[in-house]
PDB file of C-alpha atoms in Angstrom:
ATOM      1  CA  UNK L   1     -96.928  96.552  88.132  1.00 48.00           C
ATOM      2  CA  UNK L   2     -94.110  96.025  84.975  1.00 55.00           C
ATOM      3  CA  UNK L   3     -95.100  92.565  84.904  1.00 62.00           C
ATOM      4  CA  UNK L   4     -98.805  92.554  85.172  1.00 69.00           C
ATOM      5  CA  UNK L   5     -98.800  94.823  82.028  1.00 65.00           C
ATOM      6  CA  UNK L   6     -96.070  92.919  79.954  1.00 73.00           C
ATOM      7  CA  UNK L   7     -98.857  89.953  80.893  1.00 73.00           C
ATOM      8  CA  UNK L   8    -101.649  91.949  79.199  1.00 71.00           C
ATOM      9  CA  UNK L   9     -99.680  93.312  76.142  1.00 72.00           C
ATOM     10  CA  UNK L  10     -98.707  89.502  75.538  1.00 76.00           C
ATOM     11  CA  UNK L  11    -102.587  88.864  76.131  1.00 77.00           C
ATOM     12  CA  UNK L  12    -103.680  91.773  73.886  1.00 76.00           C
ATOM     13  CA  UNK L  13    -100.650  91.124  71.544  1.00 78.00           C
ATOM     14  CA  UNK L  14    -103.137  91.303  68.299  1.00 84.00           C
ATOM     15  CA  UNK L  15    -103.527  95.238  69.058  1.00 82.00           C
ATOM     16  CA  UNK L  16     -99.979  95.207  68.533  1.00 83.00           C
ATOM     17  CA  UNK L  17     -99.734  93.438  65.296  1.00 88.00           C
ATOM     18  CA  UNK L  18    -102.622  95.952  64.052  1.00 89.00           C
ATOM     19  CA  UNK L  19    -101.129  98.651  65.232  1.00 88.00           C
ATOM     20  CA  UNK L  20     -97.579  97.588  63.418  1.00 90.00           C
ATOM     21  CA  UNK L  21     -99.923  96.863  60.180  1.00 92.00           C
ATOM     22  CA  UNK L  22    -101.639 100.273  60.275  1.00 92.00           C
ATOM     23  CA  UNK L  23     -98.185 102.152  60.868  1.00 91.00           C
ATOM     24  CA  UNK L  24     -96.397  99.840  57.799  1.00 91.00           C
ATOM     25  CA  UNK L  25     -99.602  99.892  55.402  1.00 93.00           C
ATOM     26  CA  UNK L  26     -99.409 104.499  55.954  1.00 92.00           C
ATOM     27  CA  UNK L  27     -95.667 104.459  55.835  1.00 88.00           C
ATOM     28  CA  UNK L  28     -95.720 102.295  52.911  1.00 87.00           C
ATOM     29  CA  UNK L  29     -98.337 104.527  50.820  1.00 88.00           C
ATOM     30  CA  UNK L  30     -96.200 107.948  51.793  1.00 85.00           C
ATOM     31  CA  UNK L  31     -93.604 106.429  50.515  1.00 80.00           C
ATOM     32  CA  UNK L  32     -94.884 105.238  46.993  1.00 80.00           C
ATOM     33  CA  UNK L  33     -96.369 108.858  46.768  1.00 79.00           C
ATOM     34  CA  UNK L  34     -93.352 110.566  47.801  1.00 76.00           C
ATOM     35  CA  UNK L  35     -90.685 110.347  44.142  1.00 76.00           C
ATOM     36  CA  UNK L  36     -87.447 108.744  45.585  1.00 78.00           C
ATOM     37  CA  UNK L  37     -84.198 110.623  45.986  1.00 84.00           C
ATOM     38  CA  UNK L  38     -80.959 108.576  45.524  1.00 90.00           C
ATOM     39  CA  UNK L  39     -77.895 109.786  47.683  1.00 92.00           C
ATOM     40  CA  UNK L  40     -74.428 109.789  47.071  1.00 94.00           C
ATOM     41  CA  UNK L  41     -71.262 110.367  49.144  1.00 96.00           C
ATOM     42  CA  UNK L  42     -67.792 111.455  48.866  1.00 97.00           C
ATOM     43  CA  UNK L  43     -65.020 112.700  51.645  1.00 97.00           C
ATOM     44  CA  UNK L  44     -62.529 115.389  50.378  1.00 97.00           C
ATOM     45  CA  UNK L  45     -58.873 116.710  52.167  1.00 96.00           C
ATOM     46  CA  UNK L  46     -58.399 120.213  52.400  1.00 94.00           C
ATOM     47  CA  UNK L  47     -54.292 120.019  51.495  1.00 91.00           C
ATOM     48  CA  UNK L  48     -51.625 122.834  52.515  1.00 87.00           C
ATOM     49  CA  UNK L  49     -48.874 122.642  49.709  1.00 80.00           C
ATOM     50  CA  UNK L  50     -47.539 126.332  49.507  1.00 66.00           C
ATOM     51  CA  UNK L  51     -46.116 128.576  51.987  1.00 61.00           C
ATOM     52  CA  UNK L  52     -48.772 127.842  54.336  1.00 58.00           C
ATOM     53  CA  UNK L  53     -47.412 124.539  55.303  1.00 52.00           C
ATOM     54  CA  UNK L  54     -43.836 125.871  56.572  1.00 56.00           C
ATOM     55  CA  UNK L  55     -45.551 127.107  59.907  1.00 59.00           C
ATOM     56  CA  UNK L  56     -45.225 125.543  63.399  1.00 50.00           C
ATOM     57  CA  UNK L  57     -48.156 122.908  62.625  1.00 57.00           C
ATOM     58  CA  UNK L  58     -47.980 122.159  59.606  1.00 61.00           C
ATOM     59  CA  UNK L  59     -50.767 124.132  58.200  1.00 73.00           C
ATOM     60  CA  UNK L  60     -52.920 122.102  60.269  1.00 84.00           C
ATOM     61  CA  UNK L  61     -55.071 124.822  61.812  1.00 86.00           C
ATOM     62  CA  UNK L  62     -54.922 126.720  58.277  1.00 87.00           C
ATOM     63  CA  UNK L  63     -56.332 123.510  56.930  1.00 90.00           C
ATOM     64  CA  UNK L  64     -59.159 123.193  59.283  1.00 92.00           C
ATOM     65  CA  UNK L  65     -60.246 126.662  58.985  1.00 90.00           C
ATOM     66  CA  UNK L  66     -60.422 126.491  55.308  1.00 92.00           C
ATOM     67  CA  UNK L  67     -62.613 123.056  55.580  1.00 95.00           C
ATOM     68  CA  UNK L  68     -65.329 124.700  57.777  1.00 95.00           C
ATOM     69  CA  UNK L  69     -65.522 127.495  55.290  1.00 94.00           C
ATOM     70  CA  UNK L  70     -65.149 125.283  51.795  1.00 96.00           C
ATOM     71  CA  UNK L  71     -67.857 123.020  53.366  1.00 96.00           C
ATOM     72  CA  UNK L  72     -70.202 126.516  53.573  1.00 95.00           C
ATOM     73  CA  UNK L  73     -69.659 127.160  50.332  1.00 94.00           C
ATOM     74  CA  UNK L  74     -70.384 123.632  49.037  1.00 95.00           C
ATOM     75  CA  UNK L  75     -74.278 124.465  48.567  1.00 94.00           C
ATOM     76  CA  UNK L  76     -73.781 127.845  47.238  1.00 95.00           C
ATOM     77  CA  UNK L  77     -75.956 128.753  44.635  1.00 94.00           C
ATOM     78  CA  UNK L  78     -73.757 130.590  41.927  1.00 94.00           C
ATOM     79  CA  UNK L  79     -71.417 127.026  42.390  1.00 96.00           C
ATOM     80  CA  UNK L  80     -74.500 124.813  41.657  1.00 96.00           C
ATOM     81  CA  UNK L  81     -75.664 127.322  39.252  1.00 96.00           C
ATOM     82  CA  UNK L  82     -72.567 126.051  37.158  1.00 96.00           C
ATOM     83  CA  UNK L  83     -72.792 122.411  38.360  1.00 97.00           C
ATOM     84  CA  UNK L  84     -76.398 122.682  36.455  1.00 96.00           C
ATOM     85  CA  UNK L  85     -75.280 124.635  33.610  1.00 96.00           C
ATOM     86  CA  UNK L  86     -72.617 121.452  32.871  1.00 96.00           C
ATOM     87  CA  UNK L  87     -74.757 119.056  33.161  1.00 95.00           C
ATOM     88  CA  UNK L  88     -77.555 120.897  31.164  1.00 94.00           C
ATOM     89  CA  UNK L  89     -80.378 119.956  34.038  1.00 91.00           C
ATOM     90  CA  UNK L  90     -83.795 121.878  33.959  1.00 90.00           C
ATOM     91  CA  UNK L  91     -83.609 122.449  37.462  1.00 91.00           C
ATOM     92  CA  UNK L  92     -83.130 125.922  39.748  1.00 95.00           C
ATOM     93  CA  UNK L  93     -79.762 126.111  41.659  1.00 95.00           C
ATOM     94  CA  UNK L  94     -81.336 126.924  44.143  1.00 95.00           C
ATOM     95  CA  UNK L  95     -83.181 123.287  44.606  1.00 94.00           C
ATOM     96  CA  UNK L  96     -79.742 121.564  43.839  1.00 95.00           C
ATOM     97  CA  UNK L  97     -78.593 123.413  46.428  1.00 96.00           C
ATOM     98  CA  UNK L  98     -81.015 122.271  48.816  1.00 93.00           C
ATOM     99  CA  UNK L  99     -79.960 118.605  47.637  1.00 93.00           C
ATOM    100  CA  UNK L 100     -76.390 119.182  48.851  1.00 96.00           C
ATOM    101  CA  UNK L 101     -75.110 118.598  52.289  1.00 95.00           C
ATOM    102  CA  UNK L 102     -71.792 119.540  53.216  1.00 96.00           C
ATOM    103  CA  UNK L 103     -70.108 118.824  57.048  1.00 96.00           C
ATOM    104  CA  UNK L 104     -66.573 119.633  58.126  1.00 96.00           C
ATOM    105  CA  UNK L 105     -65.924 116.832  61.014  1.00 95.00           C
ATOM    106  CA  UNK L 106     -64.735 118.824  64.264  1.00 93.00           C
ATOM    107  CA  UNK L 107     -61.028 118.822  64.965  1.00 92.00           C
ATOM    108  CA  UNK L 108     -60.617 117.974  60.883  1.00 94.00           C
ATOM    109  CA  UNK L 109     -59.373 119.089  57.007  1.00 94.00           C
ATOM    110  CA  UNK L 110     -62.300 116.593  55.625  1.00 96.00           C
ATOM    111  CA  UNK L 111     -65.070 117.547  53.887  1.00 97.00           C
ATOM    112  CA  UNK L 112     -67.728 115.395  53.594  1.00 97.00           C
ATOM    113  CA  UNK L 113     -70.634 115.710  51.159  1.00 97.00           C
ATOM    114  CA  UNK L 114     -73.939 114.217  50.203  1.00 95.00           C
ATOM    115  CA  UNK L 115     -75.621 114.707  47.076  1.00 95.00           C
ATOM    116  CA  UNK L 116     -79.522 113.954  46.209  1.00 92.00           C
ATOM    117  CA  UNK L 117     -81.066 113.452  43.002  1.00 91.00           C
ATOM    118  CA  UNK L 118     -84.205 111.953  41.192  1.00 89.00           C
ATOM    119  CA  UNK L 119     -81.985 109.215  39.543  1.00 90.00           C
ATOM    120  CA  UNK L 120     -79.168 106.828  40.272  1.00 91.00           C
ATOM    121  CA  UNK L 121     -77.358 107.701  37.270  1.00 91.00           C
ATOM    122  CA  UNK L 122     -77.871 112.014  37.691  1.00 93.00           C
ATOM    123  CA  UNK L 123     -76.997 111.527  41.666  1.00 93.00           C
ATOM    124  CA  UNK L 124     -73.095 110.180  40.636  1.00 94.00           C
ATOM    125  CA  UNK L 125     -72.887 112.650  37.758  1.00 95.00           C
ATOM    126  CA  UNK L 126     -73.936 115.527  39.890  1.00 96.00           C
ATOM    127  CA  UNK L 127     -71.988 114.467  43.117  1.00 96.00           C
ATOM    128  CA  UNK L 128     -68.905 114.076  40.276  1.00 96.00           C
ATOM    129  CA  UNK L 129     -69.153 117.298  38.776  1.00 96.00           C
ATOM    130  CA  UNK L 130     -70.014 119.232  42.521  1.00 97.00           C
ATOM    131  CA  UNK L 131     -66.633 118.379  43.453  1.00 97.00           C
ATOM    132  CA  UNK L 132     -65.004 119.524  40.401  1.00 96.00           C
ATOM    133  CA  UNK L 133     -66.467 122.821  40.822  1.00 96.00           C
ATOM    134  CA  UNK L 134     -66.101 123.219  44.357  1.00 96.00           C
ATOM    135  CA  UNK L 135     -62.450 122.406  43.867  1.00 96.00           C
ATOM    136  CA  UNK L 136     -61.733 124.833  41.093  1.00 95.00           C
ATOM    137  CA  UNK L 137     -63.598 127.462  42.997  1.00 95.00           C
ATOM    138  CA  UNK L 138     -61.091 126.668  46.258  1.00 95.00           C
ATOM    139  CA  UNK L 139     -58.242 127.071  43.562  1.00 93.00           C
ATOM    140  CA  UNK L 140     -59.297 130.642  42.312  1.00 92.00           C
ATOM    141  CA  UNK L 141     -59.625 131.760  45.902  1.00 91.00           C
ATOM    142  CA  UNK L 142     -56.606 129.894  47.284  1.00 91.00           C
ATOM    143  CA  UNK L 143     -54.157 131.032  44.228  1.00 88.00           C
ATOM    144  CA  UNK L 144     -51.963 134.058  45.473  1.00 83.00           C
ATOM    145  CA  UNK L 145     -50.579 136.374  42.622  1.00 84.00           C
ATOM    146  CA  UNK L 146     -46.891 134.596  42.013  1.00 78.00           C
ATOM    147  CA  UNK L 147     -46.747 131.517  43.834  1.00 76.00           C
ATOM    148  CA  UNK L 148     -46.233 127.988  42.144  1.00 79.00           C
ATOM    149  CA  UNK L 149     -49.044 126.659  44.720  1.00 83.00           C
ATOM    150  CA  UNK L 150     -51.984 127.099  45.911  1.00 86.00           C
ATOM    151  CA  UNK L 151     -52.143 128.133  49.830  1.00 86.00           C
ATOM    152  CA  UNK L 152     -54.695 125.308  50.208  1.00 89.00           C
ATOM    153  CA  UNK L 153     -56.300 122.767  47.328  1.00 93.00           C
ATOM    154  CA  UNK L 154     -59.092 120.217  48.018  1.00 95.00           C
ATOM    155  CA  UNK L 155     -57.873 116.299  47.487  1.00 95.00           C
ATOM    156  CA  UNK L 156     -60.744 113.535  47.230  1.00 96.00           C
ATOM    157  CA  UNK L 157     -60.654 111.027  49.859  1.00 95.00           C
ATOM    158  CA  UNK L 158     -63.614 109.098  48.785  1.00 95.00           C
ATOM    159  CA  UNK L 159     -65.068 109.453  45.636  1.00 95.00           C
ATOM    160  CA  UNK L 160     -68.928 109.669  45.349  1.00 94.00           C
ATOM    161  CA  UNK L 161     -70.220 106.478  46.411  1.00 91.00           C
ATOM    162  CA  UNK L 162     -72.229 104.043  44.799  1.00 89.00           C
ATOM    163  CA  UNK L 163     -76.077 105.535  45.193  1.00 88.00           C
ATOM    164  CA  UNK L 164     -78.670 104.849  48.120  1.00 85.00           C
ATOM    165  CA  UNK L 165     -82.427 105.459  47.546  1.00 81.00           C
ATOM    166  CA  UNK L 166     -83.470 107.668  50.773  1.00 78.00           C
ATOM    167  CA  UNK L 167     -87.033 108.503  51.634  1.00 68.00           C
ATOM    168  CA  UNK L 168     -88.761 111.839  51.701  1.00 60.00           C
ATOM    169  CA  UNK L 169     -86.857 112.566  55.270  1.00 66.00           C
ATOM    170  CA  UNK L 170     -83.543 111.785  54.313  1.00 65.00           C
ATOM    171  CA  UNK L 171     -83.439 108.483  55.854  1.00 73.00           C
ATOM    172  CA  UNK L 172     -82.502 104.859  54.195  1.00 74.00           C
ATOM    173  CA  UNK L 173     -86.299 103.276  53.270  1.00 77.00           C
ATOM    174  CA  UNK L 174     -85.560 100.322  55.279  1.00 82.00           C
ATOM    175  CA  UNK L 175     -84.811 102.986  58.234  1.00 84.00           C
ATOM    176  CA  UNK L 176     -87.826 104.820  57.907  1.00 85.00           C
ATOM    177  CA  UNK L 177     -89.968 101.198  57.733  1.00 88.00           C
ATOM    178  CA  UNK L 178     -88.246 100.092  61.040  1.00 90.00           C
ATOM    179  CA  UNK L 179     -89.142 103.448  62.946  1.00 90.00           C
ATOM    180  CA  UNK L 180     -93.066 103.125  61.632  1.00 90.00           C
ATOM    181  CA  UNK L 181     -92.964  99.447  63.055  1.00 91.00           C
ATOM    182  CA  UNK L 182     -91.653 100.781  66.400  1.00 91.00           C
ATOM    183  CA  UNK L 183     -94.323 103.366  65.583  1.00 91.00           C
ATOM    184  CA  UNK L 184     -96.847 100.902  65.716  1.00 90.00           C
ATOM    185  CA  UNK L 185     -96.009  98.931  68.494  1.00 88.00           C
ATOM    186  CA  UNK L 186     -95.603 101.973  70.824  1.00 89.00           C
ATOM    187  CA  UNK L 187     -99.034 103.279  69.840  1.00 88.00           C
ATOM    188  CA  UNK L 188    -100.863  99.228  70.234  1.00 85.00           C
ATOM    189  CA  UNK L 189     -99.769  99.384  73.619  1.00 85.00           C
ATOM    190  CA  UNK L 190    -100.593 102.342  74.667  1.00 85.00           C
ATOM    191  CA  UNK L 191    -104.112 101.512  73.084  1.00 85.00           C
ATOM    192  CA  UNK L 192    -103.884  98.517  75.429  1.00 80.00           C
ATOM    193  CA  UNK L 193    -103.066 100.025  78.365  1.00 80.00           C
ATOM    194  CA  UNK L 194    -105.636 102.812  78.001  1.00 83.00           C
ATOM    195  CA  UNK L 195    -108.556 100.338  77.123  1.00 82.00           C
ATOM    196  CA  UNK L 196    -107.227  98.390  80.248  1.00 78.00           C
ATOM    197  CA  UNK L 197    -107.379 101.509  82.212  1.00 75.00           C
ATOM    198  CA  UNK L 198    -110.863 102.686  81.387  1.00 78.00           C
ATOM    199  CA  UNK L 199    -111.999  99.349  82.111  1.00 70.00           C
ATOM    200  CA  UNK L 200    -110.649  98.851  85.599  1.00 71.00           C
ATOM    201  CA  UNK L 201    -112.041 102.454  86.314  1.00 68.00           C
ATOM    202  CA  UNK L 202    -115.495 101.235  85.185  1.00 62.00           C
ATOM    203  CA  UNK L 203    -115.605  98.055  87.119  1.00 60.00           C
ATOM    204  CA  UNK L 204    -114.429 100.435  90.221  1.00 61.00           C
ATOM    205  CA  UNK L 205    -117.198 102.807  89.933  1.00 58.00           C
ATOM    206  CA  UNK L 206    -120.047  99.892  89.228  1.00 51.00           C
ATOM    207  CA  UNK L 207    -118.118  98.381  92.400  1.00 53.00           C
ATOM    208  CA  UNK L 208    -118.608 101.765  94.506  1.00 50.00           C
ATOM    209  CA  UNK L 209    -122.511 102.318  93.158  1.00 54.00           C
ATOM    210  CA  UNK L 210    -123.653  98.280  94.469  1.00 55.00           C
ATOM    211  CA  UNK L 211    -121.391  99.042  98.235  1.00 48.00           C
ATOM    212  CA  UNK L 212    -123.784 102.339  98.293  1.00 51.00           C
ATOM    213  CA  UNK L 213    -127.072 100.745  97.199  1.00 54.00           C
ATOM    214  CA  UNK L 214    -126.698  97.997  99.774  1.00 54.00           C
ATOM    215  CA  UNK L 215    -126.944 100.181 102.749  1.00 53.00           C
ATOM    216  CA  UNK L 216    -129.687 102.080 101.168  1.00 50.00           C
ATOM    217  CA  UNK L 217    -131.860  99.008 100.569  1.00 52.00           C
ATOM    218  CA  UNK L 218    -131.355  97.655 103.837  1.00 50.00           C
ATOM    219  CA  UNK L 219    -132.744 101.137 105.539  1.00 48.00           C
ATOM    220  CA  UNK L 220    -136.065 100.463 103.584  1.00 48.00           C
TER     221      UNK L 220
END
């Protein structure tokens, strides 16, 4: 049965490449329509220096408890209300916050954050500036009343990478294209195989009609 339909998709194979055109040429116009976002990415270490460190691991599980909580906080809105009110954008903080992306890795002290903007340029100086913030903010809460140290202080890993151009849904462009050309094949062959379908049927029932009219001609 595989192989009698793998014979008719490679027979029908030009519903295919229509079907990969129509997906591409729809993609393709969403995509002009949609205004591009341009992502950036950086990794930060949540660090133990003060007292906090002295305990049996290290500060380890200090460390990770403070990452899933710093990485919360990372899309706040009274932080980006400050990361806009450096950079002087005219935008809500409540839409950069949507822009952010923060994830603590299970089992980890990282942080890692994405950053979206309209521009190459704004994505780096926002992503820059994000960190900054977030970092002094985990110093005011971290800072006990005289110690030297912080009990915990946030250490960049990676700094913001260099900026990608995602689509509408998050996703690399080239990503998105490759999904609407699987798109497009999976929906030409299933047009196949229906069409093949529907035909068979009818050639069954014209089949069943001429073995019934036979007998009734002959009784005349």
């Amino acid at each position: 049965m595989s192989t009698s339909y793998l014979g008719l998709l490679r027979a029908k194979w030009r519903w295919l490449s229509w079907g990969v055109l129509l997906a591409l040429a729809v993609t393709t116009a969403a995509l002009v329509a949609t205004p591009p976002l341009y992502r950036c990415e950086a990794t930060l270490f949540v660090r133990t220096p003060g007292d906090v460190s002295s305990v049996v691991d290290g500060g380890d599980s200090y460390a990770q408890g403070r990452a899933r909580t710093f990485a919360a906080l990372a899309d706040n809105s009274a932080l980006t209300s400050r990361v806009v009110t450096d950079l002087g954008l005219e935008l809500a903080p409540e839409t950069l916050a949507a822009r952010v992306d923060a994830e603590n890795p299970p089992g980890t002290a990282l942080i890692e954050i994405e950053v979206s903007s309209p521009t190459p340029s704004e994505a780096r100086r926002t992503a820059t500036v994000l960190l900054d913030e977030l970092a002094a903010t985990v110093d005011g809460l971290e800072t006990v009343p005289g110690s030297l140290v912080p009990r915990a202080e946030l250490v960049v890993v990676n700094p913001p990478s260099a900026e990608v151009r995602v689509s509408a849904w998050g996703l690399p462009v080239a990503a998105v294209l490759a999904g609407a050309a699987l798109t497009g094949v999976l929906v030409g062959a299933m047009c196949v195989v229906l069409t093949s379908v529907r035909a068979s049927a009818g050639r069954s029932s014209a089949g069943a009609e001429s073995l019934v009219d036979e007998p009734a001609r002959g009784v005349r």
